[in-house]
Coordinates of C-alpha atoms in Angstrom, one line a residue:
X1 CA 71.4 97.0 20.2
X2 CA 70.0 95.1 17.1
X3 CA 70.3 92.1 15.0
X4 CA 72.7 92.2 12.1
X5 CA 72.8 88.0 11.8
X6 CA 72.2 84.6 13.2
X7 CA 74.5 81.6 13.4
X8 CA 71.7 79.1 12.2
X9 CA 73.0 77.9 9.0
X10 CA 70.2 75.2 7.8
X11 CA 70.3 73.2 4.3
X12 CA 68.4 74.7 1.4
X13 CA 67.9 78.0 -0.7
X14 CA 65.1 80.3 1.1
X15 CA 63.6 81.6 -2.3
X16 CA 60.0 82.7 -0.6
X17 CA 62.2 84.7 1.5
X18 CA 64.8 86.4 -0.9
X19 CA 61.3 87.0 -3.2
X20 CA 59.6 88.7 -0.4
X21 CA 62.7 91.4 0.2
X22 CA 62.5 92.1 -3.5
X23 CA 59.2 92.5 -3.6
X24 CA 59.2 95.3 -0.9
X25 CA 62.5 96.5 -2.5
X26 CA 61.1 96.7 -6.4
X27 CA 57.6 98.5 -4.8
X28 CA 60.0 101.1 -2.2
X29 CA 61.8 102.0 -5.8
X30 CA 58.2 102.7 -7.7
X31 CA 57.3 105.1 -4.6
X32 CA 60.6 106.6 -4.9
X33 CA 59.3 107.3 -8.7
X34 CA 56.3 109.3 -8.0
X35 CA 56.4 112.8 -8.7
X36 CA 55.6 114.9 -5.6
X37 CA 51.9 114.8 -4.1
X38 CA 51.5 111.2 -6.2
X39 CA 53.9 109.7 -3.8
X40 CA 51.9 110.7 -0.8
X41 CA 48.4 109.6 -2.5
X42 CA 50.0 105.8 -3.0
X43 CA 50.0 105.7 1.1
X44 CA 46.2 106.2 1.0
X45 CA 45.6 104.3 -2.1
X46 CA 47.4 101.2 -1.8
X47 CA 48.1 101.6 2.6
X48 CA 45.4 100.6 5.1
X49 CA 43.2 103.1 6.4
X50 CA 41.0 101.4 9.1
X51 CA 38.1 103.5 8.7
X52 CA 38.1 102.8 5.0
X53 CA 38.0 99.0 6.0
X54 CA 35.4 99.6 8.2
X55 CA 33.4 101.8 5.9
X56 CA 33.3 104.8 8.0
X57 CA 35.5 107.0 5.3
X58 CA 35.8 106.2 1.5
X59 CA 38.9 107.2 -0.7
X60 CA 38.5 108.6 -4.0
X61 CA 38.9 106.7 -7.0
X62 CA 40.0 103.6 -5.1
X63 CA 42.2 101.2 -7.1
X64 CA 41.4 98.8 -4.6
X65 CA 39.3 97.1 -2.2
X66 CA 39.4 98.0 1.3
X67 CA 40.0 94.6 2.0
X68 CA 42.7 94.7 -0.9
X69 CA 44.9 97.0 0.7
X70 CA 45.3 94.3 3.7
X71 CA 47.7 93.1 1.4
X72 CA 49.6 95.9 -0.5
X73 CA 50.2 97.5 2.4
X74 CA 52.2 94.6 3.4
X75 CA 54.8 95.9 0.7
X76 CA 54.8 99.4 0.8
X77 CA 56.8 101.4 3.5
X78 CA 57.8 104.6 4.7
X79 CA 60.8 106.0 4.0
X80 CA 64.6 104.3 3.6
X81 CA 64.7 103.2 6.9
X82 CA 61.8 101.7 7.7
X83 CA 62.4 99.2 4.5
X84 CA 65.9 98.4 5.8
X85 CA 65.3 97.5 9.4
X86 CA 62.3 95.4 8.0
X87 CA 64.5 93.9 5.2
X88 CA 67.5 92.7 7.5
X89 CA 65.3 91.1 10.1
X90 CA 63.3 89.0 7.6
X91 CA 66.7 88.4 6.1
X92 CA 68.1 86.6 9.7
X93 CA 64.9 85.4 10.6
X94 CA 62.9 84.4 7.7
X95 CA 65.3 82.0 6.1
X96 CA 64.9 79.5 9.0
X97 CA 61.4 79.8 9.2
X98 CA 60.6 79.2 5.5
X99 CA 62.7 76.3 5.7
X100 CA 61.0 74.7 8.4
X101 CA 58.2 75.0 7.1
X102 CA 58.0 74.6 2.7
X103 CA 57.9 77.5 0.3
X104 CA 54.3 77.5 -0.5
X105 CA 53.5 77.1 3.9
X106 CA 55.6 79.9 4.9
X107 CA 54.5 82.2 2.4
X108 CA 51.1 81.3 3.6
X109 CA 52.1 81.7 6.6
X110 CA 53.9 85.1 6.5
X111 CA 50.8 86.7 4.4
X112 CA 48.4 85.2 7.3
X113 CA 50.3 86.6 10.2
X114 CA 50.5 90.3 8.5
X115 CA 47.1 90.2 8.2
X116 CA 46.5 89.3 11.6
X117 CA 49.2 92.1 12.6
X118 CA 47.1 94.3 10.5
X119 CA 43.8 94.0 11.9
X120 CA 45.0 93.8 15.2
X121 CA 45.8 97.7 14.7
X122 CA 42.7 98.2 13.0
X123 CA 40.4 97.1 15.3
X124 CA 42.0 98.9 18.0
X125 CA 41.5 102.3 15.8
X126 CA 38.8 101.4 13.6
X127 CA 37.6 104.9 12.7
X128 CA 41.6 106.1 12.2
X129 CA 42.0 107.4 8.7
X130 CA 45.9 107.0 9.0
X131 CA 47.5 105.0 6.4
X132 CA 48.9 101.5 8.0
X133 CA 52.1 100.5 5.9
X134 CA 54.8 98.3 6.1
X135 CA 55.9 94.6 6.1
X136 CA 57.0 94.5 10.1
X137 CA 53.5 93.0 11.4
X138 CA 54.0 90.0 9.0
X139 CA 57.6 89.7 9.8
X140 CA 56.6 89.9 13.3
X141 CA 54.7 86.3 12.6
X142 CA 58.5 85.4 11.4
X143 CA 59.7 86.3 14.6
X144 CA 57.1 84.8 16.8
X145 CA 57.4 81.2 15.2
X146 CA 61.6 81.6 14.7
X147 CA 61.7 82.3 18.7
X148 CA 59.6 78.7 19.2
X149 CA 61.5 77.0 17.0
X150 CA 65.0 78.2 17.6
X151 CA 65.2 80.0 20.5
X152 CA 68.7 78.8 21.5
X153 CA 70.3 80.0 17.9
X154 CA 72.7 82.4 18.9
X155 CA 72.1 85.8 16.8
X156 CA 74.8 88.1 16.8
X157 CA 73.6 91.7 17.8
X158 CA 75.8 95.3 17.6
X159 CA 75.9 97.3 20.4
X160 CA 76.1 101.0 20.1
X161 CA 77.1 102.8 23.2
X162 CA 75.8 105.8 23.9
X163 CA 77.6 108.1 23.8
X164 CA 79.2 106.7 21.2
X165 CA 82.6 105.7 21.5
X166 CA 82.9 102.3 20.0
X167 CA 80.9 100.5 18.4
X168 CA 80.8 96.3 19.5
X169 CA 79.6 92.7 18.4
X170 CA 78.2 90.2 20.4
X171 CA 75.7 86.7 20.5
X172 CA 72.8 86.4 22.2
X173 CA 70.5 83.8 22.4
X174 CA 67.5 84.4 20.0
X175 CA 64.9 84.0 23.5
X176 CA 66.4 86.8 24.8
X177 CA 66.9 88.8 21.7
X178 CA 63.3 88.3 20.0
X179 CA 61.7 87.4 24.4
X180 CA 63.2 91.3 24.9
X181 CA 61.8 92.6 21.2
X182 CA 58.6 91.5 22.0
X183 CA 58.2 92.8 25.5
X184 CA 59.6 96.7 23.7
X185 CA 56.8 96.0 21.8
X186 CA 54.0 95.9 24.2
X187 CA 55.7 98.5 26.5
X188 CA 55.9 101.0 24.1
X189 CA 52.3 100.5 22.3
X190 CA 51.4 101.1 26.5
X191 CA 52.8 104.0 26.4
X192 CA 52.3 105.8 23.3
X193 CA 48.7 107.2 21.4
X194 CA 47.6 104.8 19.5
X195 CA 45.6 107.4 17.5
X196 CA 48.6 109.1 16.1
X197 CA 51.0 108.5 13.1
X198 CA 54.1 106.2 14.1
X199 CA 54.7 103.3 14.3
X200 CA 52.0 100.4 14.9
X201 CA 53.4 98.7 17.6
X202 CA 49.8 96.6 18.4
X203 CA 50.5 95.4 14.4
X204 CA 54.1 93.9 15.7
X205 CA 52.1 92.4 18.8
X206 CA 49.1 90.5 17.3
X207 CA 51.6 89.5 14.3
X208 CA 54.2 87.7 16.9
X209 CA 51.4 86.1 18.5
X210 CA 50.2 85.2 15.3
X211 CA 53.5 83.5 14.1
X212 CA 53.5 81.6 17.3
X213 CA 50.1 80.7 17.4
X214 CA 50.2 79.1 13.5
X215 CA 53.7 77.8 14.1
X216 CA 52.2 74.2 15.1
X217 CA 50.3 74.6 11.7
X218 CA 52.5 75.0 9.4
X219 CA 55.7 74.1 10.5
X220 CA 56.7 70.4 9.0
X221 CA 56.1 67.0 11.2
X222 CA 59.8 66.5 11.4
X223 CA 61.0 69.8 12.9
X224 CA 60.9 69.8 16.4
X225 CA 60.2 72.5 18.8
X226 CA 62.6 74.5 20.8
X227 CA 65.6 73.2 18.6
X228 CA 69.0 73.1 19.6
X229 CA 71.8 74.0 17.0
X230 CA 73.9 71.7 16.1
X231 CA 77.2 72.5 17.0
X232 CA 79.7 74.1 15.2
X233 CA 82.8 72.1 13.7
X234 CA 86.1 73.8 13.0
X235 CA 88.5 71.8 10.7
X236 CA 91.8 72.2 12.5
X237 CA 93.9 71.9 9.2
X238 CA 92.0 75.1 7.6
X239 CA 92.6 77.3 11.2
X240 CA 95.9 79.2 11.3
X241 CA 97.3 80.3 13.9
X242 CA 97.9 84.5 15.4
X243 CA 101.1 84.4 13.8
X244 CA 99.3 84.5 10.0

């Protein structure tokens, strides 16, 4: 079961947001350029290594400070996949958010809660020489603040049975869909070795209680808390009836 879109619909053009998934897009396409062996030294060149921030290991011919990579690992990620799932949930989520709070605020605001995702992980593995890449601890911070602000938004979810015989649609409330994400989240960083490659689920953790930390922050005076939709209206001359 995961998100696919939200029935939120707010006033306004999210630009911060749709820059952000280009951004990671237009970076995934220059690792997808590398030649062999050049592709894999971009993770440890431009991903964070905690030890490197730390100053327990170095890396060679560094374009950038430790503390620099904070922030280009934000945009970097690891394969197809990764970049997609991350992309379509700061697609449902983010627009909301950045609207709440101003252009300039939320992109504050996301850049702030991926780097408290990020050190999160890093001061739980602070000697780790493991590239950290990947955008999901800042969209995390999305997540967080979208689940205070909106948690009755309905957001419609598939369903994939398993085994798979058909595949469904269905909307949830955004407290139980993000509520349950989060809790996946701490369950599985619980039970799974920290020390190892895959994913950072501590980063997701510290960036969602980021996000809902800094909500109050950033958010603007005239959005409440714990909004309620506004319901929708159908125009009964534009319906048509099951015998179109």
């Amino acid at each position: 079961m995961f998100p696919i879109s939200d029935d939120n619909a707010e006033p306004g053009t999210p630009i911060v947001t749709w820059a952000l998934i280009a951004a990671c897009v237009a970076v995934f396409f220059w690792q997808a350029s590398l030649p062999p062996g050049a592709d894999e030294l971009a993770f440890y060149q431009f991903g964070l290594i905690p030890g490197v921030l730390f100053g327990s290991v170095t890396v060679a011919d560094a374009p950038l400070p430790a503390w620099g990579t904070i922030i280009s690992s934000m945009f970097m990620h690891g394969g197809f996949a990764h970049l997609a799932g991350n992309m379509l949930y700061l697609w449902i989520f983010g627009d909301n958010v950045e609207l709440a709070m101003g252009r300039v605020r939320f992109l504050v605001f996301y850049i702030v809660c991926g780097i408290a995702a990020t050190l999160t992980h890093a001061f739980l593995v602070p000697g780790s020489t493991i590239p950290l890449v990947g955008a999901s601890g800042a969209i995390s911070g999305v997540l967080g603040a979208y689940l205070l602000l909106y948690p009755r938004a309905r957001v419609r979810v598939l369903f994939i049975p398993f085994p798979l015989i058909l595949l469904r649609t269905f909307y949830i409330p955004a407290l139980i869909v993000l509520g349950l994400w989060f809790v996946i989240q701490v369950l599985s960083g619980l039970g799974s070795d920290i020390e190892e490659a895959g994913v950072a689920f501590w980063a997701h953790v510290g960036g969602f209680v980021a996000g809902g930390l800094l909500i109050g922050f950033f958010k603007r005076p005239d959005v409440p808390f714990f909004h309620k939709p506004a319901p929708r209206v159908f125009d009964g001359r534009s319906e048509r009836g099951p015998w179109r």
